[in-house]
Tab-separated table of C-alpha atoms in Angstrom:
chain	number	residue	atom	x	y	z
O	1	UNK	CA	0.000	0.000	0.000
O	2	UNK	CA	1.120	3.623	-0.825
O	3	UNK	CA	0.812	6.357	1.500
O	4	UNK	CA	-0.173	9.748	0.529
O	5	UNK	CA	2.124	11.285	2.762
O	6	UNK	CA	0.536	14.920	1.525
O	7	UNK	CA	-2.838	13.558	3.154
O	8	UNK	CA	-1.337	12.929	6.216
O	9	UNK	CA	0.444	15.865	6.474
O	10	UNK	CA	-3.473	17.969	5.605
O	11	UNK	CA	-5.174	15.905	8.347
O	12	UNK	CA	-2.051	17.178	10.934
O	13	UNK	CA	-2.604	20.691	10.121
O	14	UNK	CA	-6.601	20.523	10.506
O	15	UNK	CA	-5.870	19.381	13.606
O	16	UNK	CA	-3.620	22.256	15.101
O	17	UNK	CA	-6.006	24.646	12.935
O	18	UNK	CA	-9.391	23.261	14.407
O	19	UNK	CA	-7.360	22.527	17.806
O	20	UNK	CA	-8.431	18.671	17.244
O	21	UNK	CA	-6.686	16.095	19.202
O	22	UNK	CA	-7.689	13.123	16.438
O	23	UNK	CA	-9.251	13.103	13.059
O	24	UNK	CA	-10.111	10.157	10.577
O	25	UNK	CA	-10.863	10.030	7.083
O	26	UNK	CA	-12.254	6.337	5.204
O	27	UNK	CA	-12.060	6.432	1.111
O	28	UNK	CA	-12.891	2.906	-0.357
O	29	UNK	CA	-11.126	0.317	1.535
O	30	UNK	CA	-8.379	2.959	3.277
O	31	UNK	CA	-8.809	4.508	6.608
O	32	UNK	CA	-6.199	6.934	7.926
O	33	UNK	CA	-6.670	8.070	11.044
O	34	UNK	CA	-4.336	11.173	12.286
O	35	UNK	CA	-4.472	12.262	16.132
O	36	UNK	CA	-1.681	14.112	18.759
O	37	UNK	CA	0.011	10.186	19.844
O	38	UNK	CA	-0.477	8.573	16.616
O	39	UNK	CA	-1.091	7.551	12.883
O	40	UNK	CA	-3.026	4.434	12.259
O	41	UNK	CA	-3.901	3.176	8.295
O	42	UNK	CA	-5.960	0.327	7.976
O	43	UNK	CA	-5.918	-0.781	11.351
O	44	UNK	CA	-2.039	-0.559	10.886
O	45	UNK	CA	-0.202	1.979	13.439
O	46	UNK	CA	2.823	3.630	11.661
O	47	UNK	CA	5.599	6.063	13.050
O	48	UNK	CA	5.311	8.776	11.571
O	49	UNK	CA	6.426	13.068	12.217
O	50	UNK	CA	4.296	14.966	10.356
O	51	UNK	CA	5.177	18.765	10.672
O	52	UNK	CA	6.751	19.483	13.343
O	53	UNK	CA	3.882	17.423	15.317
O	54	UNK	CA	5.575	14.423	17.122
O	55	UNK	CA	3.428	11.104	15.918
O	56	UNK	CA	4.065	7.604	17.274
O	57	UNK	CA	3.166	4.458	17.474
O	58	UNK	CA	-0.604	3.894	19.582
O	59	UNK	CA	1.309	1.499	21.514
O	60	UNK	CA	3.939	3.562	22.779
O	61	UNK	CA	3.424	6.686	24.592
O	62	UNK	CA	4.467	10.093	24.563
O	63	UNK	CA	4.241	10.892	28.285
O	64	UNK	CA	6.530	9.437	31.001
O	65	UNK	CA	5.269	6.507	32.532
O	66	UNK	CA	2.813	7.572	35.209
O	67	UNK	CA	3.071	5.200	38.386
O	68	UNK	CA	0.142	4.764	40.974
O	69	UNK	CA	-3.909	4.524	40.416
O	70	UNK	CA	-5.155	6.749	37.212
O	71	UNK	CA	-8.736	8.183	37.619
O	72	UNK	CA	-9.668	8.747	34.279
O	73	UNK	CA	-12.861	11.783	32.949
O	74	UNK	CA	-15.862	9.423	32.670
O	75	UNK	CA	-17.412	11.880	29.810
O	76	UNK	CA	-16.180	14.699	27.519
O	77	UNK	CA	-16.184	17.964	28.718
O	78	UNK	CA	-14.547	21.042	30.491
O	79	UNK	CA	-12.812	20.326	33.889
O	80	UNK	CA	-13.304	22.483	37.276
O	81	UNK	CA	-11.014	21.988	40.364
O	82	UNK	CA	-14.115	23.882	42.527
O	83	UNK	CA	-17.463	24.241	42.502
O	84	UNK	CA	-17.404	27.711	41.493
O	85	UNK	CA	-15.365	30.174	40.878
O	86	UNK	CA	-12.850	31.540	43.892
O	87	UNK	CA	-14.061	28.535	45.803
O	88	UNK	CA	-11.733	26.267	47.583
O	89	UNK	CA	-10.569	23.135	45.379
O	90	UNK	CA	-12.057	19.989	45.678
O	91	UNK	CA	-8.493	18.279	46.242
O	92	UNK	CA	-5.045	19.771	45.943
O	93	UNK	CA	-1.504	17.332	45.803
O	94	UNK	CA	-1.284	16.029	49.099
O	95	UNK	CA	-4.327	15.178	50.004
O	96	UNK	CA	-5.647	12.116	51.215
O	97	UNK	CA	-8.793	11.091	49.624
O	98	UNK	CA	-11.243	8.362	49.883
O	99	UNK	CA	-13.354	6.546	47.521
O	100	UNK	CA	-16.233	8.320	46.330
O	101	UNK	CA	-15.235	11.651	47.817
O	102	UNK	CA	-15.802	14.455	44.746
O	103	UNK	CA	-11.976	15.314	42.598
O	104	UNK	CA	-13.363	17.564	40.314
O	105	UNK	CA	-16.499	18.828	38.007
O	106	UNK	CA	-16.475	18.441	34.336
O	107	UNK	CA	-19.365	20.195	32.527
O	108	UNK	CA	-20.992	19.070	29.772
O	109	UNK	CA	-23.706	20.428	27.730
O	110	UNK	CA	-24.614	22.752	30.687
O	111	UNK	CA	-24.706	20.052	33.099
O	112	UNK	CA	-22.386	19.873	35.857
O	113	UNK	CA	-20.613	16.609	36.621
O	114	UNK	CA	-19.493	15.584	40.233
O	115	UNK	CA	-16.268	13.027	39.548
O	116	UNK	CA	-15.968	10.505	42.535
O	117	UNK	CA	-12.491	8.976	43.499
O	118	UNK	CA	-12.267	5.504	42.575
O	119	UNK	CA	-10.435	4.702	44.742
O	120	UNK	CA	-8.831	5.659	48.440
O	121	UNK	CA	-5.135	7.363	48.566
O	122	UNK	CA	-3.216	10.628	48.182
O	123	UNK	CA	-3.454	12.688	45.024
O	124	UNK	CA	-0.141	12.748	43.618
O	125	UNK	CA	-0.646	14.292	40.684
O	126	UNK	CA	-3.775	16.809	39.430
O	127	UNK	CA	-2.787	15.828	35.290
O	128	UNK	CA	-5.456	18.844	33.854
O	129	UNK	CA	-5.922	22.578	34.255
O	130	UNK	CA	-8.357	24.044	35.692
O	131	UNK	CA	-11.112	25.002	32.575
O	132	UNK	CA	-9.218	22.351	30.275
O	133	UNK	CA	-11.026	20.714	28.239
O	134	UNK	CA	-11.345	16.619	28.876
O	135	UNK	CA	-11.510	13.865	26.876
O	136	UNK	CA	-13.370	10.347	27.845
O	137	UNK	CA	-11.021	8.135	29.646
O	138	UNK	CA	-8.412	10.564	29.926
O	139	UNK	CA	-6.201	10.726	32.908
O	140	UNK	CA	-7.374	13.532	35.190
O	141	UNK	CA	-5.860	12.493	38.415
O	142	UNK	CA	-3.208	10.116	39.980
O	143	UNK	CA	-3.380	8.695	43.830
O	144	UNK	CA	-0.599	7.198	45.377
């Protein structure tokens, strides 16, 4: 199979232009599929750098390796660290927490979502801004 390098290299610039973290095209029997950690074509995943945007493999990862319990966004939205604005935050690093206690809010569609701990320990690392936008499944916490 030949790859349009040229098509890759449109699909990486959508997705800086359109602030996009993934974006997939199908034509015929071909499916490229361009996001921030990686390149996959026809359920193949390719190394690839595509303009000055780092692209690897989907089963290697671009962050360190993150050690202790992940909670992860359970919907797409926009995360808070309070429950307004000024207010104190829900959990800071440091803190012990305990399972079900609230981490964070993420809003979507005008609703706002409490996020429960999983599970108990001490946040070690708060891994998104407060406002950021969140992504299903994506890390948004890590307890030690």
């Amino acid at each position: 199979m030949k790859i349009d390098k040229n098509i890759i290299k449109e699909l990486s610039n959508y997705l800086d232009e359109f602030n996009l973290t993934e974006i997939e095209i199908t034509e015929k029997d071909t499916k490229i599929k361009v996001s921030k950690n990686n390149v996959s074509i026809s359920n193949q995943t390719i190394p690839a750098s595509v303009n000055n945007t780092n692209l690897t493999a989907s089963s290697q990862s671009t962050e360190s390796v993150k050690s202790g319990t992940e909670i992860t966004s359970p919907i797409i939205g926009t995360a808070y660290h309070a429950p307004e604005p000024g207010a104190k935050k829900f959990v800071e690093v440091g803190k012990k927490i305990k399972k079900g206690d609230t981490i964070m809010i993420v809003e979507a569609m005008k609703t706002m979502n409490h996020v429960p701990s999983t599970h108990d320990g001490v946040v070690k690392e708060i891994c998104v801004d407060d406002g950021q936008p969140v992504e299903f499944g994506q890390t948004i916490l890590i307890l030690e």
